[in-house]
Short mmCIF file of C-alpha atoms and ligand atoms in Angstrom, two decimals:
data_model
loop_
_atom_site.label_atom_id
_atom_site.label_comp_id
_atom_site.label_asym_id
_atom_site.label_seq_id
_atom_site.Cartn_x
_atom_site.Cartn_y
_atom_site.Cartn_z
CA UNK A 1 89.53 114.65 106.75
CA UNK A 2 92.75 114.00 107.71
CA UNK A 3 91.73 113.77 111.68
CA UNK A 4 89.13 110.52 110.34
CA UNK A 5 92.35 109.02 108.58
CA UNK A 6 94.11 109.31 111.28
CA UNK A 7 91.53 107.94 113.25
CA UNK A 8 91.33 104.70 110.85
CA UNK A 9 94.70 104.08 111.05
CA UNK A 10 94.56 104.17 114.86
CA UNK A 11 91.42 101.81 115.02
CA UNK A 12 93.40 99.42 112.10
CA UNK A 13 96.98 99.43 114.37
CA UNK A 14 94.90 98.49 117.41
CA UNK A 15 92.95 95.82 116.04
CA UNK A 16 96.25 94.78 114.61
CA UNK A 17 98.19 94.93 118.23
CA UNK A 18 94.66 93.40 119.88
CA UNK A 19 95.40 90.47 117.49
CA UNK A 20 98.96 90.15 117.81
CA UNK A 21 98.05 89.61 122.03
CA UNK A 22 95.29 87.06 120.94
CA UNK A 23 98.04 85.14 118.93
CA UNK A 24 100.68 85.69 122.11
CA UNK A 25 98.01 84.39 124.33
CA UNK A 26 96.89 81.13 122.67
CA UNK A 27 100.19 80.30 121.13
CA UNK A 28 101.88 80.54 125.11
CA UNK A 29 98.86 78.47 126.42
CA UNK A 30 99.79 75.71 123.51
CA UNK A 31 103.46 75.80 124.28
CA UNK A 32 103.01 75.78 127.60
CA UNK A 33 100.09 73.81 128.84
CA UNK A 34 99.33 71.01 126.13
CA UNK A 35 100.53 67.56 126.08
CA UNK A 36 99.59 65.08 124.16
CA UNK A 37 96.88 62.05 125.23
CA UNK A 38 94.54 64.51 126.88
CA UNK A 39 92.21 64.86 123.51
CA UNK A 40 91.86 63.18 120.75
CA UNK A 41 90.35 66.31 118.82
CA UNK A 42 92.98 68.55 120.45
CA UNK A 43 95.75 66.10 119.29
CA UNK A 44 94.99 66.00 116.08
CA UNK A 45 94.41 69.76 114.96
CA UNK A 46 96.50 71.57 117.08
CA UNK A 47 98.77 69.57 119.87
CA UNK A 48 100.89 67.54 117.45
CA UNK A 49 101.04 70.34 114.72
CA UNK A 50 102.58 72.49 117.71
CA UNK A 51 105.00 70.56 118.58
CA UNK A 52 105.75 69.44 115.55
CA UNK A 53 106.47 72.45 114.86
CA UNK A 54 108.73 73.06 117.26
CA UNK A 55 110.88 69.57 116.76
CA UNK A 56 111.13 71.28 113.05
CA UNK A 57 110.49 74.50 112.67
CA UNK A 58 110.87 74.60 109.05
CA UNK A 59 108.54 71.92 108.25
CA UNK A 60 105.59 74.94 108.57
CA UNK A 61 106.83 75.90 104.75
CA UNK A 62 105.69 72.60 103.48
CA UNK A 63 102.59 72.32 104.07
CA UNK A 64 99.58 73.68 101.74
CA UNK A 65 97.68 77.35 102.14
CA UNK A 66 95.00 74.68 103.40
CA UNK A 67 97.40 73.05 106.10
CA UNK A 68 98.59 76.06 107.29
CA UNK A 69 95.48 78.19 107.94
CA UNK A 70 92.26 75.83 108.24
CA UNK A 71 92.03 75.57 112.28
CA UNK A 72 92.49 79.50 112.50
CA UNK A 73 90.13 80.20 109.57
CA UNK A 74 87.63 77.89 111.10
CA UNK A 75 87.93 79.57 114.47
CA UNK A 76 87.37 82.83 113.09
CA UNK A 77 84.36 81.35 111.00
CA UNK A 78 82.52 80.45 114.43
CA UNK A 79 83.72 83.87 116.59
CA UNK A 80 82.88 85.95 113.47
CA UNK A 81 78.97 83.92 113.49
CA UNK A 82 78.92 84.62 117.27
CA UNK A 83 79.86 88.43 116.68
CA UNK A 84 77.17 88.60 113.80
CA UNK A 85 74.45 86.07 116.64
CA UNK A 86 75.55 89.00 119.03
CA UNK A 87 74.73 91.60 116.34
CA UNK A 88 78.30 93.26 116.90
CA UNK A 89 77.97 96.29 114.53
CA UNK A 90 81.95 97.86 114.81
CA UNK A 91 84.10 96.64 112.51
CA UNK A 92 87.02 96.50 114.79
CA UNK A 93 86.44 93.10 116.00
CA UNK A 94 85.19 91.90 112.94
CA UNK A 95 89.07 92.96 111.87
CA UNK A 96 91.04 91.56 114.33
CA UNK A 97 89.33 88.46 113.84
CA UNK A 98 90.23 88.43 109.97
CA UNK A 99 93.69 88.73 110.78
CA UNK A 100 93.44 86.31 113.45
CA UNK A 101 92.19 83.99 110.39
CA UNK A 102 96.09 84.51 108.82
CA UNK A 103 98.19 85.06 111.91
CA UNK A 104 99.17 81.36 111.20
CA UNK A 105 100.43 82.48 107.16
CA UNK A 106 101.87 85.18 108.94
CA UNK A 107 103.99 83.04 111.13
CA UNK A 108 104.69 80.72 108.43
CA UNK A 109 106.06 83.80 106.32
CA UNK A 110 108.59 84.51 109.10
CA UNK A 111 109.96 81.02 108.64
CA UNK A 112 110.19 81.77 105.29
CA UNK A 113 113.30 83.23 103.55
CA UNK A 114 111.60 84.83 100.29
CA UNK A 115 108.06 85.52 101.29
CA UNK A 116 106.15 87.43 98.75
CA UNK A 117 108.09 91.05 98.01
CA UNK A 118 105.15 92.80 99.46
CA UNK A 119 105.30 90.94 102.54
CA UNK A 120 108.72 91.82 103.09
CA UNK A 121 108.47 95.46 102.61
CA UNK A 122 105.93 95.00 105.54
CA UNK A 123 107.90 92.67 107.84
CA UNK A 124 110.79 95.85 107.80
CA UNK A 125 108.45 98.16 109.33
CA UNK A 126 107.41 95.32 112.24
CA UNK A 127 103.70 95.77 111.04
CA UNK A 128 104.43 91.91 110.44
CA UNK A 129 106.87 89.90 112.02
CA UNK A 130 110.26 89.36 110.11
CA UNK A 131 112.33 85.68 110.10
CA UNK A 132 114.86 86.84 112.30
CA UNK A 133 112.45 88.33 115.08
CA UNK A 134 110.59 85.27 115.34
CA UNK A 135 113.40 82.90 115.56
CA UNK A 136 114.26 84.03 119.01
CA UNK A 137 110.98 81.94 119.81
CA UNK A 138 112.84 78.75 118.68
CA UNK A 139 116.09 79.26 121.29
CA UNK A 140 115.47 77.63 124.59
CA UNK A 141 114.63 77.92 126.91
CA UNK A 142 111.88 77.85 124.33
CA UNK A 143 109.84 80.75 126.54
CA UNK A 144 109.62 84.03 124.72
CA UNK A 145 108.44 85.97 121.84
CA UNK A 146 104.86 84.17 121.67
CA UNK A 147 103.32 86.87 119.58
CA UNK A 148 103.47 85.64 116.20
CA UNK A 149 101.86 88.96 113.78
CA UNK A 150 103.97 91.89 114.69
CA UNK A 151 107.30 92.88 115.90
CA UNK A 152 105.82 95.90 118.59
CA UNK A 153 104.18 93.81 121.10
CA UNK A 154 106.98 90.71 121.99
CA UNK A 155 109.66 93.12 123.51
CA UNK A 156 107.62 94.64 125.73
CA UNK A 157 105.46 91.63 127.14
CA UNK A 158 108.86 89.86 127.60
CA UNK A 159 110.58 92.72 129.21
CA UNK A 160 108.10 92.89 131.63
CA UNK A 161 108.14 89.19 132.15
CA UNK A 162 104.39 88.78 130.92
CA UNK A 163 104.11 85.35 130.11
CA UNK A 164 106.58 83.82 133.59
CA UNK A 165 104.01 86.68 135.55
CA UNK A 166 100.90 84.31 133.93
CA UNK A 167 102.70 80.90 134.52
CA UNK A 168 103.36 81.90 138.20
CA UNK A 169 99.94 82.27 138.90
CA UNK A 170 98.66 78.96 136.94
CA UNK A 171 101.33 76.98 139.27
CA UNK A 172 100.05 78.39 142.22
CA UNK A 173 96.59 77.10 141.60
CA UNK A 174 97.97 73.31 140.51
CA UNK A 175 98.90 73.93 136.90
CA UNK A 176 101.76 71.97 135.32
CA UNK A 177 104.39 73.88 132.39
CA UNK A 178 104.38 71.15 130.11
CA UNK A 179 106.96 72.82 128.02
CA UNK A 180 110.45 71.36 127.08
CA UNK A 181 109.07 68.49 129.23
CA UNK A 182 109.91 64.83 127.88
CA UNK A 183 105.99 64.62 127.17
CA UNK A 184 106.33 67.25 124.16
CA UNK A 185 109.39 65.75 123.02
CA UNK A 186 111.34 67.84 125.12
CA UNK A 187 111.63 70.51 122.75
ZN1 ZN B 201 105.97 78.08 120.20
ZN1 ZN B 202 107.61 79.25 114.50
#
């Protein structure tokens, strides 16, 4: 019995971590590789809401649940129909991609300085992300802590220079950082 708990809360922390990377991963591509002009589609749900964001970080408390979570809920809604088309039958994925669906409310509560009480209790044990750990994200040279659920994954990739390891690569084959650059605003 308590050897299958255990087990649960193994599978539940790695589909939690497994998330936390997914959010690291597409929230460094935005920051790093999107500028506006190149899509209209892009541009409007996801380009000029990131930086945005970044020109004023605190605006992400003002807008509705709605605002805040409909492009990752309606991602989720399409991987979680391809997982079901592929006839995925683990729940794991099924998981991470639910909490993929927040990670955006999840973000939003650590620019928030009285989330819910629950949510707080959570954010001290770094299962979710607290205000203070995320804000290092915000500091130029704008180029760290991309993870945006928990607080276990963002020292480590950035101690081991993760994200400048990926960038290095991408300029070698032609890529440009578009971050800080006068074409985001130069956040
Ligand atoms: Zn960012
Ligand atoms: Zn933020």
């Amino acid at each position: 019995m308590l050897i299958a708990l255990a087990s649960y809360a193994g599978c539940i922390l790695l589909s939690l971590l497994i998330a936390d990377f997914v959010t690291g991963l597409m929230h460094w591509a935005e920051d790093t590789w999107l500028k506006p002009g190149a899509s209209p589609v892009l541009d409007r749900y996801i380009v000029n809401d990131n930086i945005e964001h970044h020109r004023v970080p605190g605006k992400i408390r003002s807008g509705s649940y709605c605002e805040t979570n409909r492009v990752c809920i309606a991602l989720a809604v399409i991987v979680t129909a391809i997982l079901a088309l592929c006839r995925v039958h683990l729940w794991e994925p099924y998981l991470v991609v639910a909490l993929l669906s927040h990670s955006n409310q999840v973000h939003r509560w650590a620019h928030s300085s009285r989330p819910p009480r629950a949510v707080q209790l959570i954010q001290r044990t770094g299962l979710l992300q607290s205000t203070a750990h995320h804000a290092e994200h915000h500091k130029r040279p704008y180029a760290s802590r991309f993870c945006t659920l928990t607080a276990f994954l963002n020292p480590v990739l950035d101690r081991i220079r993760f994200w400048h390891a990926l960038e290095k690569i991408a300029v070698a084959f032609g890529a440009t950082v578009q971050r800080a650059t006068p074409a985001r605003g130069g956040y």
